[in-house]
Coordinates of C-alpha atoms in Angstrom, one line a residue:
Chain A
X1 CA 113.8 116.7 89.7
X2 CA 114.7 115.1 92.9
X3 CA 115.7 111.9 93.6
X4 CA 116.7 109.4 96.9
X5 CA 119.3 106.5 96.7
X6 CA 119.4 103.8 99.4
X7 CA 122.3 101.3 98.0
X8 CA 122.1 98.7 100.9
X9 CA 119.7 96.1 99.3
X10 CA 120.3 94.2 103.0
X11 CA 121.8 95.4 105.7
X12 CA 122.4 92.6 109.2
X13 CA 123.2 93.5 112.5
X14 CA 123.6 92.0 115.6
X15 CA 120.5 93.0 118.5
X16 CA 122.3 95.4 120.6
X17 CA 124.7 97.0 118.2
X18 CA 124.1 100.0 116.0
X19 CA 123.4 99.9 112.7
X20 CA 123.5 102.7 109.4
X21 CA 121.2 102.6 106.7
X22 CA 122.3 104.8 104.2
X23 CA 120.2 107.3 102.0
X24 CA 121.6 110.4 99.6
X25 CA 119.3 112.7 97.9
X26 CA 119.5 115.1 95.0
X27 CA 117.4 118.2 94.6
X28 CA 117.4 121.5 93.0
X29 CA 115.3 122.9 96.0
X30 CA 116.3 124.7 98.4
X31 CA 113.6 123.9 101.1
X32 CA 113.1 120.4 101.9
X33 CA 112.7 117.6 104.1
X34 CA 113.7 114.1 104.5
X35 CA 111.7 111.4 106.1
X36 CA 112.7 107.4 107.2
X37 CA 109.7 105.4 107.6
X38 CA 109.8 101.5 108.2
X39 CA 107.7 98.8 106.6
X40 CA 107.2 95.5 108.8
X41 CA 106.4 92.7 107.8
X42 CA 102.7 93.3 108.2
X43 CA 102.5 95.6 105.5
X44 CA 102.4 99.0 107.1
X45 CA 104.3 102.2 106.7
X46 CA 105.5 103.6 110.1
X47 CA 106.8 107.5 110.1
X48 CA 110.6 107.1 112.2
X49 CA 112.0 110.4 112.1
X50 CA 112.0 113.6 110.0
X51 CA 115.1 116.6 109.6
X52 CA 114.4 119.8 107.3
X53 CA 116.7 121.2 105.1
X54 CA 117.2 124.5 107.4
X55 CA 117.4 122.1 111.1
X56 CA 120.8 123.0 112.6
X57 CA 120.4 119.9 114.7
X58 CA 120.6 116.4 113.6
X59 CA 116.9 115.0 114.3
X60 CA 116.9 112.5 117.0
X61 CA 113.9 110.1 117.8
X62 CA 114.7 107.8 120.8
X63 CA 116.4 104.9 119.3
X64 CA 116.6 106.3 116.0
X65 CA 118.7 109.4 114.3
X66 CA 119.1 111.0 111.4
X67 CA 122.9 112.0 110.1
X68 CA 122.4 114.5 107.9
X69 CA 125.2 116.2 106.0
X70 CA 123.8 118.7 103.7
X71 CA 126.7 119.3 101.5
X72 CA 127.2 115.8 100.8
X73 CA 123.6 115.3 100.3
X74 CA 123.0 112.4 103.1
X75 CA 120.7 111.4 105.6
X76 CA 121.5 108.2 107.0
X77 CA 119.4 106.7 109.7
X78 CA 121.3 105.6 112.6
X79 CA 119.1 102.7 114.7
X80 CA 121.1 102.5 118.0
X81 CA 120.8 99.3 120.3
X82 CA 119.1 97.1 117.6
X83 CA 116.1 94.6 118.7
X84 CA 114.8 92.1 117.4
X85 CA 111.4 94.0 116.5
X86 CA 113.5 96.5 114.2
X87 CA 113.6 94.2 111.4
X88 CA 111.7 95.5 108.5
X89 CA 112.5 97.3 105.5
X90 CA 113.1 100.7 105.3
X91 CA 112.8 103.6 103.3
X92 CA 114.1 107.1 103.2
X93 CA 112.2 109.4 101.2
X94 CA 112.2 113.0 100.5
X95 CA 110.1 116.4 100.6
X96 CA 110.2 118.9 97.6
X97 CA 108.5 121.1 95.4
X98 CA 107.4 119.5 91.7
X99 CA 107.6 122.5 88.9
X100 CA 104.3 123.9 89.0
X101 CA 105.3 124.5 92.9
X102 CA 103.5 121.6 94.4
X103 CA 104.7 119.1 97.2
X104 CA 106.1 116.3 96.0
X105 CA 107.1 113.5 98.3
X106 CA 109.8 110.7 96.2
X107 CA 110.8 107.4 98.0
X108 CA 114.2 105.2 97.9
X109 CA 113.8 101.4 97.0
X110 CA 114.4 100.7 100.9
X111 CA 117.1 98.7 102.8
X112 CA 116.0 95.0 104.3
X113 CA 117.6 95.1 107.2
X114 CA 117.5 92.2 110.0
X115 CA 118.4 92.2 113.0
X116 CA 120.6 88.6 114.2
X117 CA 119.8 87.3 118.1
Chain B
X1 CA 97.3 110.4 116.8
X2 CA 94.8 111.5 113.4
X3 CA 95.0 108.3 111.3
X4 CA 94.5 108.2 107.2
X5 CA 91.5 105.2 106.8
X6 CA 91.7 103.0 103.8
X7 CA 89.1 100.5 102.7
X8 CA 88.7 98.2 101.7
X9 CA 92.1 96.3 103.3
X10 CA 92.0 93.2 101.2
X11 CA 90.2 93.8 97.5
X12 CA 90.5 90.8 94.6
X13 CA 89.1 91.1 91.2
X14 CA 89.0 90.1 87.8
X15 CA 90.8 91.0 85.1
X16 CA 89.3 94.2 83.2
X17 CA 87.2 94.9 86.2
X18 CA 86.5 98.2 87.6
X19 CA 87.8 98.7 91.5
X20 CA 87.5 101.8 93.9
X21 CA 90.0 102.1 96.4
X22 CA 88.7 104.6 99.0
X23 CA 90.6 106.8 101.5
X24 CA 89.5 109.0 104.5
X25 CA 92.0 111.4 105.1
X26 CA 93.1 113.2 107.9
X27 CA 90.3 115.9 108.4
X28 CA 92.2 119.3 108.1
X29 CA 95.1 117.9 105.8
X30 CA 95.3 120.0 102.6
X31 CA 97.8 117.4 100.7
X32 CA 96.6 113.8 99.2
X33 CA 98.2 111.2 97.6
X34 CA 98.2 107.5 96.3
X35 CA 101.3 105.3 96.4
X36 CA 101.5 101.5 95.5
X37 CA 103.7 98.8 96.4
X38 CA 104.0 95.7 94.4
X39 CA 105.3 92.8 96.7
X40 CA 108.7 93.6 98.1
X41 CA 109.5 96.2 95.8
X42 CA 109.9 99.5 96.4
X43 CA 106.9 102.0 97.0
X44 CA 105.9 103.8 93.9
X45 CA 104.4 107.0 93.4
X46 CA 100.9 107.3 91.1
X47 CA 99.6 110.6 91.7
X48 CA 99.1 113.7 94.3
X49 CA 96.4 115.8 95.1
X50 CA 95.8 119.4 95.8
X51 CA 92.9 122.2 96.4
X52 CA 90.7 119.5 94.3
X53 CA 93.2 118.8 91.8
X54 CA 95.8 116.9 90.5
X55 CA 99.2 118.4 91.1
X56 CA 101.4 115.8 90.0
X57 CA 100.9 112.1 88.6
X58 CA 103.7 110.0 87.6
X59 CA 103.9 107.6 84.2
X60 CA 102.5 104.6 86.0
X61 CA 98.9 107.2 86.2
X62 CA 97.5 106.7 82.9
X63 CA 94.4 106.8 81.3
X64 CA 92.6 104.1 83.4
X65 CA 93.7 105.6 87.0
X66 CA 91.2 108.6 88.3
X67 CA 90.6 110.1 91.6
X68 CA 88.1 111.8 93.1
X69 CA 87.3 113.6 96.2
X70 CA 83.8 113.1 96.0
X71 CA 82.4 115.1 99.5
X72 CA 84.8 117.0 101.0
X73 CA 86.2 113.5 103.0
X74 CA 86.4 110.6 100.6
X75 CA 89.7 110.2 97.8
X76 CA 89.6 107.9 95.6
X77 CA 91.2 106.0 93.7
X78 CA 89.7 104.3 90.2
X79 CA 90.9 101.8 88.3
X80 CA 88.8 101.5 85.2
X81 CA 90.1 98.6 83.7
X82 CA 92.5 96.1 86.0
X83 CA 95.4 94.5 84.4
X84 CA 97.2 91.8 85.8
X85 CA 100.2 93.8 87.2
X86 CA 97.8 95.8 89.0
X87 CA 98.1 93.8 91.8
X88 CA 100.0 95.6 94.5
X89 CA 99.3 97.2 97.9
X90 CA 98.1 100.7 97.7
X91 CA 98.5 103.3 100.3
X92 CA 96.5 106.6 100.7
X93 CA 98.8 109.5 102.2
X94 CA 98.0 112.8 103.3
X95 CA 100.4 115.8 104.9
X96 CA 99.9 119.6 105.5
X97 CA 98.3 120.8 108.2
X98 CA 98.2 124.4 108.0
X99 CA 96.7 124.4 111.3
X100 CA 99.7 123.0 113.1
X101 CA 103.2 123.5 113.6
X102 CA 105.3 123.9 110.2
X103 CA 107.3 120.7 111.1
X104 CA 104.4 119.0 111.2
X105 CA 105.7 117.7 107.7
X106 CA 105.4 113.7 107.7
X107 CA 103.3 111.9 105.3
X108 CA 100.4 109.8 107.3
X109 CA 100.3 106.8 105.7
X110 CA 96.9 104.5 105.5
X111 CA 97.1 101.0 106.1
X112 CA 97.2 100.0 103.0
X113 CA 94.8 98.1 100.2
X114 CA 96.1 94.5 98.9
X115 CA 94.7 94.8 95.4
X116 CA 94.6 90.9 93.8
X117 CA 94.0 91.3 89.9
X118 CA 93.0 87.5 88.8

């Protein structure tokens, strides 16, 4: 079974300062991927940034990276210089493999986060 | 970019009614899925799709969801019988491209379909 935790219900940041949004995963599998994807207010889900289980490198996406610590099972998105536009919800999910061997793609509950002027 | 077409984007009904949601994947994508969303929650998973068949539904997928890839470019979604708490925004998904890089791995994500159950 796998399974993503975001614990940040809410998350406020002042525009121009960083901001974390945490996520930890748990999977039995040894291939996977992780995903961040932001939900505006309008509804629709926009694809942020993605790191496989095997990437050496931390996954960087202009604005936006992904911490990932393997053995500690994180992947925390890291949304440098904040603007006002980033304020949304957002959700880490993950890629694995169901038991009969299929892709399976689970979601957290999402962090609000808001971005303060 | 490919984009994942849902229709329609706004859908009410009543009660015990039957609904279609309909999807247009991406054309070479081998993975499909539906997900819903009820109003600021978090976005659930009902069911994947593989090589025309099911290869996972969660407990939320019971007996009156269905899909259906009807001609090789449509998925649907059914819902046989709407209840109530129905009502929620679903999203069509589809990932895989076998034709493209193997990091090619992001889900692309329709825009969505507000289902209203009255």
């Amino acid at each position: 079974a796998q399974k993503i935790t975001q614990t940040q219900p809410g998350m406020f940041v002042q525009e121009k300062e960083a901001v974390t949004l945490d996520c930890t995963y748990d999977t039995s599998d040894q291939s996977y991927g992780l995903f961040w994807y932001k939900q505006p207010s309008s509804g629709e889900m926009i694809f942020l940034i993605y790191q496989g289980s095997y990437d050496e490198q931390n996954a960087t996406e202009g604005r936006y990276s992904l911490n990932f610590q393997k053995a500690r099972k994180s992947a925390n998105l890291v949304i440098s210089a904040s603007q006002l536009g980033d304020s949304a919800m957002y959700f880490c999910a993950m890629r694995g493999l169901n038991s009969g061997g299929y892709q399976k793609v689970t979601f957290g509950i999402g962090t609000k986060l808001q971005v303060i002027p | 970019e490919p984009e994942v077409t849902q229709t329609p984007s706004h859908q009410v009904t009543q009660m015990g009614q039957e609904v279609i949601l309909r999807c247009v994947p991406i054309s070479n994508h081998l993975y499909f899925y539906w997900y819903r969303q009820i109003l600021g929650q978090k976005v659930e998973f009902l069911v994947s799709f593989y090589n025309n068949e099911i290869s996972e539904k969660s407990e939320i997928f019971d007996d009156q969801f269905s899909v259906e890839r009807p001609d090789g470019s449509n998925f649907t979604l059914k819902i046989r019988s709407t209840k109530l708490e129905d009502s929620a925004m679903y999203f069509c998904a589809s990932s895989v491209n076998l034709r493209g890089p193997s990091t090619n791995e992001k889900l692309f994500f329709g825009s969505g379909t507000q289902l209203s159950v009255l």
